XYZ file of C-alpha atoms in Angstrom:
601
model
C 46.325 -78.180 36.341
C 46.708 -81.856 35.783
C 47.601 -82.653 32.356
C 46.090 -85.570 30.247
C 48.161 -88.375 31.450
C 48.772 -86.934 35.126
C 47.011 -88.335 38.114
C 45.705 -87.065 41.679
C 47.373 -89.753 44.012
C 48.530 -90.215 47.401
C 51.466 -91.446 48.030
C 50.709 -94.648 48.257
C 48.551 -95.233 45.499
C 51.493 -93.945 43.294
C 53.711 -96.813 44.520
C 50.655 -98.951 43.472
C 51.053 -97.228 39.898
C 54.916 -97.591 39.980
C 54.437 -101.553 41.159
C 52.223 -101.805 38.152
C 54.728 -100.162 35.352
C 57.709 -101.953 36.805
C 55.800 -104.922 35.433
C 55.285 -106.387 38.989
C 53.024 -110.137 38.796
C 53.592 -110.542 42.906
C 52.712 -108.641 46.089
C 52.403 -109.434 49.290
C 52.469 -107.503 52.580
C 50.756 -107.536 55.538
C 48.480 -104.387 56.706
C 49.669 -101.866 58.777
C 49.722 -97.653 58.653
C 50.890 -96.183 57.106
C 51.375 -98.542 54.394
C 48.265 -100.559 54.131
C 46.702 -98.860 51.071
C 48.989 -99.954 48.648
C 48.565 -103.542 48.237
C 44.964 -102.018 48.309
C 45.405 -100.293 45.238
C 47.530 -102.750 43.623
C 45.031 -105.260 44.092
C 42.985 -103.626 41.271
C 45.461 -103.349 38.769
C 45.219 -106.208 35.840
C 47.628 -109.034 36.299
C 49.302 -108.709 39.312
C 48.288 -111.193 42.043
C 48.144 -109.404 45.986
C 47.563 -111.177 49.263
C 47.502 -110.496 52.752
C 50.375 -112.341 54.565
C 49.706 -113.900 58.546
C 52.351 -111.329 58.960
C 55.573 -109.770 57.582
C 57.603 -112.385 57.870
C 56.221 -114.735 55.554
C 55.202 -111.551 53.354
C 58.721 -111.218 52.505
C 59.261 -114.687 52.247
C 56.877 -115.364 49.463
C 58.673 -112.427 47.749
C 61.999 -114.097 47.730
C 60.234 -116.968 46.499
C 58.747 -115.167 43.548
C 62.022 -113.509 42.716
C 64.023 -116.993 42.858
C 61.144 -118.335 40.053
C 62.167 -114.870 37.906
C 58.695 -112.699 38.486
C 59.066 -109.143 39.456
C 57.756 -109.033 43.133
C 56.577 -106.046 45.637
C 56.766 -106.245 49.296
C 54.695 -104.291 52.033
C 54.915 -103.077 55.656
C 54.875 -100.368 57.965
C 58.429 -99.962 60.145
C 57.691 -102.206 63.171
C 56.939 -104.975 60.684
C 60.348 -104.975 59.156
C 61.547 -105.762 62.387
C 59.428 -109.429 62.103
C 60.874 -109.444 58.360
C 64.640 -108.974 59.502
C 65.286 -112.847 59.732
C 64.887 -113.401 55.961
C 65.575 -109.857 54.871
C 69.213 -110.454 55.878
C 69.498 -113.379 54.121
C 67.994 -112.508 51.590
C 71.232 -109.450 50.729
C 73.424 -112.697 50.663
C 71.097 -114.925 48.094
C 69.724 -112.040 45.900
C 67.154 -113.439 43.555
C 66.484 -113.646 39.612
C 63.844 -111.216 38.901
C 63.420 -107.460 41.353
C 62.469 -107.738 44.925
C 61.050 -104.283 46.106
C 60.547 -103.661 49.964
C 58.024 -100.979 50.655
C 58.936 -100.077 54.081
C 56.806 -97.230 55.817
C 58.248 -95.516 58.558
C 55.379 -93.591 61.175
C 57.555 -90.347 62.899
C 55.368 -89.525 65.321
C 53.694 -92.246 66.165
C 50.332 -91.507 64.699
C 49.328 -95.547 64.755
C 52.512 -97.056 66.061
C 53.867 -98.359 69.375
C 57.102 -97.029 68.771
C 59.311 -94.532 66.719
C 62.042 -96.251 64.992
C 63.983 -94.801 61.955
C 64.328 -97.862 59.717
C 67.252 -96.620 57.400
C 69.447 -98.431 60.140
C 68.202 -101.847 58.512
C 69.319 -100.894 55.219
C 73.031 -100.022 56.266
C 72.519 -102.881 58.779
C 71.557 -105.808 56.065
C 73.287 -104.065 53.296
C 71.006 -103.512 51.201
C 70.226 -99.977 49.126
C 67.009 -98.164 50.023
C 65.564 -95.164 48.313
C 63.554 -92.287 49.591
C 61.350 -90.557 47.836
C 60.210 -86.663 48.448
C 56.705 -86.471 47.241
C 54.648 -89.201 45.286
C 55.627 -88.318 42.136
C 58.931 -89.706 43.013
C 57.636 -92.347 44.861
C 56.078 -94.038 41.797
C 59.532 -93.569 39.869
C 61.939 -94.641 42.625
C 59.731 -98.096 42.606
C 60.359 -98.474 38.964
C 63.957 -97.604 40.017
C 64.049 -100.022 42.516
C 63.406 -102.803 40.418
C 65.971 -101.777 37.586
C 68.849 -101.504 40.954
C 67.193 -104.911 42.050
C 67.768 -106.713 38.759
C 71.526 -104.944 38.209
C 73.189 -105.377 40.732
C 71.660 -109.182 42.495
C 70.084 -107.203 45.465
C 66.865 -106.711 47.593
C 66.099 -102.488 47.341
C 64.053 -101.318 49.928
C 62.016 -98.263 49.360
C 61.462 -95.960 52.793
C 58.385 -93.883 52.803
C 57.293 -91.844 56.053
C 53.634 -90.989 57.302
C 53.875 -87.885 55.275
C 54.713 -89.243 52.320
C 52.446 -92.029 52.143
C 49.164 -90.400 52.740
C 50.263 -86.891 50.691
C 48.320 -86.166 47.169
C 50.142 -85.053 44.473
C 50.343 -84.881 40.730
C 51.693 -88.143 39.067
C 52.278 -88.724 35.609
C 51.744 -92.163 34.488
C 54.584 -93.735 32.357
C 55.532 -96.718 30.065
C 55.136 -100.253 31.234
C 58.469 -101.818 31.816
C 59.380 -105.570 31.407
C 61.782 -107.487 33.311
C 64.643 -109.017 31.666
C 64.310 -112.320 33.444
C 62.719 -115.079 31.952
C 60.175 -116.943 34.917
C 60.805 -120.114 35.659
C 62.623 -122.772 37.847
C 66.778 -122.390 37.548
C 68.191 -124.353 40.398
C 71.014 -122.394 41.694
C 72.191 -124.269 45.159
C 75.073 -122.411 45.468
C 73.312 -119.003 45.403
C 70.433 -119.883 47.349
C 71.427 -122.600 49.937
C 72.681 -120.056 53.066
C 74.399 -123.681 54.111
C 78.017 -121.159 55.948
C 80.144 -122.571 53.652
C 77.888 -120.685 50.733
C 77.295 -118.036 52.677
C 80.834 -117.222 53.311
C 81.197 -117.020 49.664
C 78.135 -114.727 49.394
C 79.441 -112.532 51.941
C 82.489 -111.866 49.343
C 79.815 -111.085 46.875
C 78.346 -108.602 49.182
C 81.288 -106.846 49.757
C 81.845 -106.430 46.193
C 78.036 -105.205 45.355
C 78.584 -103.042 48.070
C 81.535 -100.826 46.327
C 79.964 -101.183 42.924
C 76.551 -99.858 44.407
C 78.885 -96.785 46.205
C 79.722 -95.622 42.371
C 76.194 -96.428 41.299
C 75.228 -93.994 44.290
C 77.901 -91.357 42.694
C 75.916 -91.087 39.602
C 72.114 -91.721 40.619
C 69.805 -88.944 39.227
C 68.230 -88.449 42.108
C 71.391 -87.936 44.265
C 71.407 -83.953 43.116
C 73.088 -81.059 44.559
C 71.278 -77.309 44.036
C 73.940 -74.931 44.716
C 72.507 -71.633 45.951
C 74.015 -69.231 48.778
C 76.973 -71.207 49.816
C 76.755 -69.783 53.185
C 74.995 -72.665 54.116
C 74.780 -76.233 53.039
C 72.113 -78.661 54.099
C 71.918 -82.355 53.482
C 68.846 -83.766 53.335
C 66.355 -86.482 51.912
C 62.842 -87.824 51.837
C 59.828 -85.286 53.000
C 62.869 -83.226 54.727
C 63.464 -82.061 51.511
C 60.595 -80.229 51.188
C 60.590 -78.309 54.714
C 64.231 -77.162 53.712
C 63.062 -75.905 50.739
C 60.471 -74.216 51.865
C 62.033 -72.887 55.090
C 65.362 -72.177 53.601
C 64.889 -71.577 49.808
C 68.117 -69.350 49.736
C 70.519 -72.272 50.828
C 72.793 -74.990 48.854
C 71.170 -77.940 49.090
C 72.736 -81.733 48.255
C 69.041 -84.122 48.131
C 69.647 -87.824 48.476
C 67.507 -89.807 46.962
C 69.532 -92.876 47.640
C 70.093 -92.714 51.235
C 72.191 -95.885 51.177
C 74.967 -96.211 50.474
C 76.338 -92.710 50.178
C 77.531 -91.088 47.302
C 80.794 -89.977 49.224
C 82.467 -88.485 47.089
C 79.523 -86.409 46.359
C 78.831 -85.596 50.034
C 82.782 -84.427 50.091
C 82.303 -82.156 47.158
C 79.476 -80.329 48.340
C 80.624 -79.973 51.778
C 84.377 -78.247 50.597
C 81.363 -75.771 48.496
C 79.310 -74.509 51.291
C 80.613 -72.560 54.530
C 78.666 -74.142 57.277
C 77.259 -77.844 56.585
C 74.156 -78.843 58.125
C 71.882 -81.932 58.305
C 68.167 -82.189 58.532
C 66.601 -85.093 58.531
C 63.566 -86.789 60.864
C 64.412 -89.296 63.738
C 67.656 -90.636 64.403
C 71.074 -88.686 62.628
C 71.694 -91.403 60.319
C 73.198 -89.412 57.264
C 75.129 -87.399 59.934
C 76.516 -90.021 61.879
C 77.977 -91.435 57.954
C 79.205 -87.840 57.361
C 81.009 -87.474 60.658
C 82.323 -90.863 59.976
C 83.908 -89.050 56.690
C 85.728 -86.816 58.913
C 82.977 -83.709 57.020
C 82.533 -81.165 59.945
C 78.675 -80.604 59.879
C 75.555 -80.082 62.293
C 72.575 -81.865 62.751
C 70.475 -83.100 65.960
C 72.160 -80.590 68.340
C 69.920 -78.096 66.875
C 67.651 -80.416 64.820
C 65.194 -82.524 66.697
C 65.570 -86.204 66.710
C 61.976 -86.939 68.022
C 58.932 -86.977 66.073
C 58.139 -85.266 62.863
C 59.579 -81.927 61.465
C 58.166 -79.273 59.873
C 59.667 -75.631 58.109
C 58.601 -74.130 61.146
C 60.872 -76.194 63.576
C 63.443 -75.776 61.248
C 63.475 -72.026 60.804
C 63.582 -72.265 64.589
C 66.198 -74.474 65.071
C 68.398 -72.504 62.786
C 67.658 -68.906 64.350
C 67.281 -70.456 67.687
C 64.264 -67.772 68.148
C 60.540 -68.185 66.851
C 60.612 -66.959 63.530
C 57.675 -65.181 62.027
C 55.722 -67.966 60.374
C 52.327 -69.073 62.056
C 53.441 -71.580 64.360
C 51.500 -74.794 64.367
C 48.124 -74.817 65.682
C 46.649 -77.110 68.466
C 43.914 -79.114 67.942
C 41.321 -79.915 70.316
C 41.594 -83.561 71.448
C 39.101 -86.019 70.480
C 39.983 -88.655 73.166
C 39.749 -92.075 71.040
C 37.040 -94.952 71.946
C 35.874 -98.298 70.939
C 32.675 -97.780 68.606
C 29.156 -97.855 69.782
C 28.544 -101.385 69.961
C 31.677 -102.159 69.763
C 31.539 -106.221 70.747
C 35.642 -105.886 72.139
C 33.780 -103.436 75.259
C 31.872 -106.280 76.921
C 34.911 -108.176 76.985
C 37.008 -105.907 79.032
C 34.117 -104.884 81.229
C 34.081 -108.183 82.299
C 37.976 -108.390 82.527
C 37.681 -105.092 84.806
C 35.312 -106.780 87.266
C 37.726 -109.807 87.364
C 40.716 -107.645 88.484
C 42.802 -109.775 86.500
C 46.391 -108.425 84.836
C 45.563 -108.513 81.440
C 48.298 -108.856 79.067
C 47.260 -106.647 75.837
C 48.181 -106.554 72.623
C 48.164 -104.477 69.123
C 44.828 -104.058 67.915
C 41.685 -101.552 67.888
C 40.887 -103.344 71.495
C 44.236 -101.911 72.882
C 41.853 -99.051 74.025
C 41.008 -101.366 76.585
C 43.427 -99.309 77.923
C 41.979 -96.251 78.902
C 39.036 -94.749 81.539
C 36.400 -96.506 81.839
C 37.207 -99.659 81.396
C 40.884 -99.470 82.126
C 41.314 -103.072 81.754
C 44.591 -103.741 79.914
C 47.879 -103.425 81.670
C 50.409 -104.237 79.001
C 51.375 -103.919 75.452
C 54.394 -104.365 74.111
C 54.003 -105.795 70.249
C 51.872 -107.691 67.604
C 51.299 -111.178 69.182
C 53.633 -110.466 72.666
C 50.300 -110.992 74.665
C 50.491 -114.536 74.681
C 54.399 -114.783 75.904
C 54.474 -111.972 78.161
C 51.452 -114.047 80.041
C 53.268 -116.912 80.536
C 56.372 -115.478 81.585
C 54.870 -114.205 84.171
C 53.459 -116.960 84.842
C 56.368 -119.043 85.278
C 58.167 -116.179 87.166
C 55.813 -116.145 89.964
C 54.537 -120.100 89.730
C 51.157 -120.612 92.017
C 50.790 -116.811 93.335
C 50.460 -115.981 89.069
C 47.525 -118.510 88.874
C 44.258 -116.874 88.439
C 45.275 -113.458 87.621
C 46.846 -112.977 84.300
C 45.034 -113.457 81.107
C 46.429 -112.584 77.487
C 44.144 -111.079 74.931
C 44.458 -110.329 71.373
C 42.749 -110.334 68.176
C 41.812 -112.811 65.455
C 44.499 -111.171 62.907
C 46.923 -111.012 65.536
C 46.324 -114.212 66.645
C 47.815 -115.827 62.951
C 50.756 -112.753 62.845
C 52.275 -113.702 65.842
C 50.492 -115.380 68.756
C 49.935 -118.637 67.324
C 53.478 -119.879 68.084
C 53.139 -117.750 71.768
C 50.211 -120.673 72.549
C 52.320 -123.355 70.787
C 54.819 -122.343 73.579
C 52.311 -122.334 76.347
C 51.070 -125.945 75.650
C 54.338 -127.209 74.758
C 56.050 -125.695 77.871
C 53.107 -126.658 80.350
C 51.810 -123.156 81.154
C 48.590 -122.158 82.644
C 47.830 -119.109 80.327
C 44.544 -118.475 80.055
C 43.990 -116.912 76.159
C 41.474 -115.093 74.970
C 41.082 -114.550 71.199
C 38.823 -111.638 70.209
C 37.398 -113.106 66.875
C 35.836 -109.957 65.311
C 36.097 -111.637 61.685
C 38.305 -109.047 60.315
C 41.647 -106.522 60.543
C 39.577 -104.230 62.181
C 42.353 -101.624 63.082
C 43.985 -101.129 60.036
C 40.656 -100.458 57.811
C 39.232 -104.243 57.418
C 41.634 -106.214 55.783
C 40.749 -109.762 55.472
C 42.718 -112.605 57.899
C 43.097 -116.424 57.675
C 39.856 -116.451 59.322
C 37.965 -114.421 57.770
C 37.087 -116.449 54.625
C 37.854 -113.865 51.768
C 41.258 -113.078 50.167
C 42.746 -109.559 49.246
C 41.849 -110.355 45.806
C 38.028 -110.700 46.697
C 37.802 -114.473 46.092
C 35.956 -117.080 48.866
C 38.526 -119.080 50.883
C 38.488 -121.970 53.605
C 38.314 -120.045 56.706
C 40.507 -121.144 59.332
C 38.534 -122.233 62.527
C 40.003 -120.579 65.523
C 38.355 -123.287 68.300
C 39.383 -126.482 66.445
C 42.849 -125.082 65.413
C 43.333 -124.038 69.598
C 42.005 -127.453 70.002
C 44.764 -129.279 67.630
C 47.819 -127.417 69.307
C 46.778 -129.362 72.671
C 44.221 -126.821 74.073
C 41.791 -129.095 76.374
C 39.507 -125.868 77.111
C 38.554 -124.053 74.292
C 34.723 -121.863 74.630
C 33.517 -119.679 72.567
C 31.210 -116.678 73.930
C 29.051 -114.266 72.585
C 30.969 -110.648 74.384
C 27.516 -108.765 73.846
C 26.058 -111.257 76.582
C 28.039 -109.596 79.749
C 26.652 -112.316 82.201
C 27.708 -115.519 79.709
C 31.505 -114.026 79.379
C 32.046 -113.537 82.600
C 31.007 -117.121 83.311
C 33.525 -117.983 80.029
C 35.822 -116.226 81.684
C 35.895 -117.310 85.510
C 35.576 -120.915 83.839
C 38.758 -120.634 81.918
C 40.748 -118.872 84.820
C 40.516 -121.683 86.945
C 41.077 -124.367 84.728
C 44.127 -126.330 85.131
C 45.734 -125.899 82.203
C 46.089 -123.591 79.028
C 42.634 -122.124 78.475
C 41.164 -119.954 75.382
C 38.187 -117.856 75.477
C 37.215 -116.867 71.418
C 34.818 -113.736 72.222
C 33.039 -113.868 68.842
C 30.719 -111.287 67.138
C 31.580 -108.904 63.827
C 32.719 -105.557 63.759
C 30.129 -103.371 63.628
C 31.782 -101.347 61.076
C 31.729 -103.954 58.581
C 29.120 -103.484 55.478
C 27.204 -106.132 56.419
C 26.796 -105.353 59.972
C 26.183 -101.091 58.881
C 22.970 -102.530 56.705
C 21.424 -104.703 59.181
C 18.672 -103.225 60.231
C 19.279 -102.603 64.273
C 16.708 -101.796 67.262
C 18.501 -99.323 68.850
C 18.191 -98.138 72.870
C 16.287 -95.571 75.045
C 16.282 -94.630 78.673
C 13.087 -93.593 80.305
C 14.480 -90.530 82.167
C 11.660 -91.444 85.330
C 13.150 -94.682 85.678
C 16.770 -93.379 85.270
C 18.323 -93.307 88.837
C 21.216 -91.420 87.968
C 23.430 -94.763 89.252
C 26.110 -94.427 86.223
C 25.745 -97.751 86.139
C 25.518 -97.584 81.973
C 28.462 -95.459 81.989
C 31.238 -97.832 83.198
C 31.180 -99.033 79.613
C 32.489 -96.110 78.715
C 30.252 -96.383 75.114
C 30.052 -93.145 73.017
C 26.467 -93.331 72.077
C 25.684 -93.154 76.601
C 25.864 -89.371 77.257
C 25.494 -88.406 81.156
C 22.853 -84.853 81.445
C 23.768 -83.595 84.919
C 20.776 -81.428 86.445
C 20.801 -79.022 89.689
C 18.373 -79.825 92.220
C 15.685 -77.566 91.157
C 15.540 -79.079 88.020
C 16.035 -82.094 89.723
C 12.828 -81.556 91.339
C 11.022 -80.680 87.840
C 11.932 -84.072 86.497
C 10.178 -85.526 89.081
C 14.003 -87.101 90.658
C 15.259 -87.436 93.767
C 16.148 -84.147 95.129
C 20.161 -85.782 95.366
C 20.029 -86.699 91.957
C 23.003 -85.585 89.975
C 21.593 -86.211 86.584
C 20.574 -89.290 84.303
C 22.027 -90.934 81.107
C 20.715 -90.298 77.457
C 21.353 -92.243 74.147
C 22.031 -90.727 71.091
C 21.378 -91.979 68.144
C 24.848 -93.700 67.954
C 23.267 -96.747 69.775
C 23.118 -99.459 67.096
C 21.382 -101.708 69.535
C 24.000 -104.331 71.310
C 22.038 -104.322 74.518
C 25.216 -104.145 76.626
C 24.148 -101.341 78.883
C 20.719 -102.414 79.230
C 22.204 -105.731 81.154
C 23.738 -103.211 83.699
C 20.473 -101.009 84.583
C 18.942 -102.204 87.673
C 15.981 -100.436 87.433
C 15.172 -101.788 83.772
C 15.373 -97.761 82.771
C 17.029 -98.926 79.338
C 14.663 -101.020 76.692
C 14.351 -101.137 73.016
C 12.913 -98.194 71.391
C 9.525 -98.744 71.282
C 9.100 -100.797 74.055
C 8.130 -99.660 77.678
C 10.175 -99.411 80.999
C 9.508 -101.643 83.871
């Protein structure tokens, strides 16, 4: 039972609470699962200013330059964004700052909303920084508060890793004192320390290398570096939500928990390991604490019986160790739910059209990357946030006049200011051909609508100037620039044919809301029907591939009943998920498909 100053929170929201004690005035991140929800939640905290970043890069960057001016400062993003936040990340290990600079980094084992699995301790031994990793979110709300205190001592970025697990977990957190930071805000100039000019940052590198061994002994002593000696038969290293499946799995064994998984309390690790018998390692994705305990010359086992891919769980451990099925209940499979575009869903005429074109269509991260799959099948790459842009005109260039005509790039409106902006820079500047098209859906749709640079509202719920997509495509040397309505099938394929031949760079800005937004759920809609007589059974409707079009196959006696053709296979019904777009009534030939309420043809 929770007590009086103990809270229900995710993960998440209790490194929102720990941002908030550690006396944090600055966040900035840009969205992305699993880590969106915290700026969220920090947003409505008192006195702390949040904002959506164009992407990680600059996210980071406006946290170095609220540390350098002395104010406490939290950064966001989920693991592929650290890789756009590496340039000034690195740097920023050789400047430090004034006042604590947090990194909330937010790994996805798995792959639940990523296109890739990547185990993002690497960065931390790779920029030389420490990072922290909390087991539940009770300790994720203290190891922020941590962070900022390591931040502030020793002249250092700390980056705090969370996982999938532990950012969307609930647990009981107790809320706690409001700290202060010792640094008084304001403008110090400090060239030296803050101009990477290589004659500074050769000194700074010294001053790494020193922070370094001082943050080893810190690492000797941290509280959260513990070791819970038990049967010493076997030993078992671990960290993070690992922790909890060794618990649970093996409750009898020694256990050494590392809370601070960089850098390593060694002579800690050494200890423990001259305690225990047998010396194992569990941790999710790649063997990073192994590899640094091999390195030690510490016999020990880890990913030749632990997997390396995906998440873990006490059940693959207990069979991993026994190397039979143990008696637990193994997991369960659930039944698919294939995903889909929304009824209505304005990103489906689009790629329709794109289908009939038979164009290569260069895809990118967003909601509309289902694109992808059956029926529309109409995206044939994706690589990363903003990549569509680039990987279009390098293939253009790569096959010169036999390229022209078939390859268009698509992305969103948010991933349009992350990433592709500079992709069309490059297009225009390098005389490409690309032909662009911008999905402009007036919000983040993917990650849970977060606003964008075009979208006119900021994370803190204020009005801002709006960026316009057509006259900013327009000032980077874009002569064709047309925007289309995607619910009109006939006008964007015209938009699109139009822009394909062009001779020159080309944008297409399909524009028309999400229909999940508020605004768009409380307009009142005139949804669809299909008069089953008309209905010819042509599928026609179906190539859309729209959830609220269901297909009702019949045999040929009830074919008959119906009054259908003897041959007919069935006909198409609409549920109630139709919220009116009127795509599939552009397809019926036979005018089967009207407004409810009006009559067939």
């Amino acid at each position: 039972m929770a007590r009086n100053n103990e809270l229900w929170l995710s993960g998440n929201e209790a490194i929102a609470l720990g941002a908030f004690e550690a006396g944090v005035k600055v966040a900035s991140g840009y969205p992305g699962t699993p880590s969106t929800e915290i700026l969220e939640n920090l947003s409505k905290y008192e006195g702390v200013y949040t904002e959506w970043a164009p992407n990680e890069k600059v996210g980071i960057e406006v946290a170095i330059g609220s540390s350098f001016a002395g104010v406490r400062v939290l950064s966001t993003m989920k693991h592929v964004g650290m890789n756009v936040a590496a340039d000034p990340l690195f740097t920023a290990s050789y400047t430090g700052g004034r006042a604590g600079l947090v990194i909330i980094n937010a790994d996805d084992p798995e792959m639940h909303s990523s296109q890739n699995e990547q185990d993002n301790r690497n960065y931390a031994f790779a920029a030389k920084v420490p990072m922290l990793e909390p087991s539940d979110p009770a300790e994720a709300k203290e190891f922020v508060k941590l962070a900022f205190d390591i931040s502030e001592e020793f002249d250092v970025p700390v980056i705090v890793r969370t996982t999938t697990r532990i950012a969307h977990v609930k647990g009981l957190v107790a809320e706690g004192e409001m700290l202060k930071s010792g640094v008084e805000p304001g403008i110090e100039k400090m060239p030296a320390k803050f101009v990477m000019l290589p004659g500074n940052a050769r000194n700074r590198r010294k001053v790494i290398a020193e922070r370094q061994q001082k943050l080893e002994t810190f690492a000797e002593t941290f509280a959260y570096n513990k070791i819970e000696m038990a049967d010493v038969k076997i030993g078992i290293i671990t960290s993070g939500i690992s922790y909890l499946y060794v618990k649970e799995a093996f409750p009898e064994a020694s256990v050494l928990k590392l809370g601070m998984v960089y850098p390593f309390p060694k002579l800690m690790i050494s200890d423990f390991a001259s305690k225990v018998d047998e010396l194992f390692i569990v941790e999710e994705l790649d063997p990073f604490i192994e590899t640094h305990v091999k390195a030690m010359g510490i016999k020990c086992t880890g990913k030749e019986i632990v997997p390396a891919i995906g998440e873990l769980n006490s059940f693959i451990l207990k069979k991993a160790f026994q190397k039979e099925s143990p008696a637990l209940f193994s997991p369960e499979e659930l039944p698919l739910r294939p995903p889909n575009m929304c009824a209505g869903c304005p990103h489906r005429g689009l790629f329709y059209s794109l289908k009939k074109l038979k164009v290569f269509v260069s895809g990118d991260i967003g909601c509309y990357t289902l694109g992808f799959l059956p029926p529309l099948s109409a995206m044939d790459s994706c690589v990363c946030m903003g990549a569509s842009i680039g990987i279009a005109h390098g293939m253009e260039k790569a096959l010169g006049l036999e390229a022209k005509g078939k390859v268009v790039a698509v992305l969103g409106d948010s991933t349009f200011f992350h990433s592709g902006l500079t992709g069309l820079v490059n297009v225009v500047y390098n005389k490409g051909c690309s032909t662009v098209v911008i999905l402009d859906n007036r919000i983040t749709g993917m990650t849970g609508h977060q606003h964008n640079p075009a979208s006119g509202q900021t994370l803190m719920g204020e009005p801002t100037h709006s960026i316009d997509i057509k006259n900013l495509c327009h000032a980077l040397g874009v002569k064709h620039v047309v925007e289309v309505n995607p619910h009109h099938l006939g006008e964007t394929e015209t938009a699109l044919k139009e822009a394909i031949e062009f001779d020159g760079p080309s944008v297409v800005i399909t524009k028309s809301p999400c229909v999940l937004l508020p605004e768009e759920k409380r307009r009142v809609k005139q949804p669809y029907t299909i008069d089953p007589k008309s209905c010819t059974g042509c599928k026609s409707c179906l190539r859309l591939g729209c959830p609220a079009l269901n297909w009702v196959p019949v045999t040929e006696q009830q074919a008959r009943e119906l009054g259908f053709k003897e041959k007919q296979k069935g006909y198409t019904r609409i549920s109630e998920m139709c919220n009116g777009c009127g795509q599939c009534a552009q397809l019926c030939k036979f005018e089967a498909i009207t407004r409810a309420g009006e009559e067939s043809a």
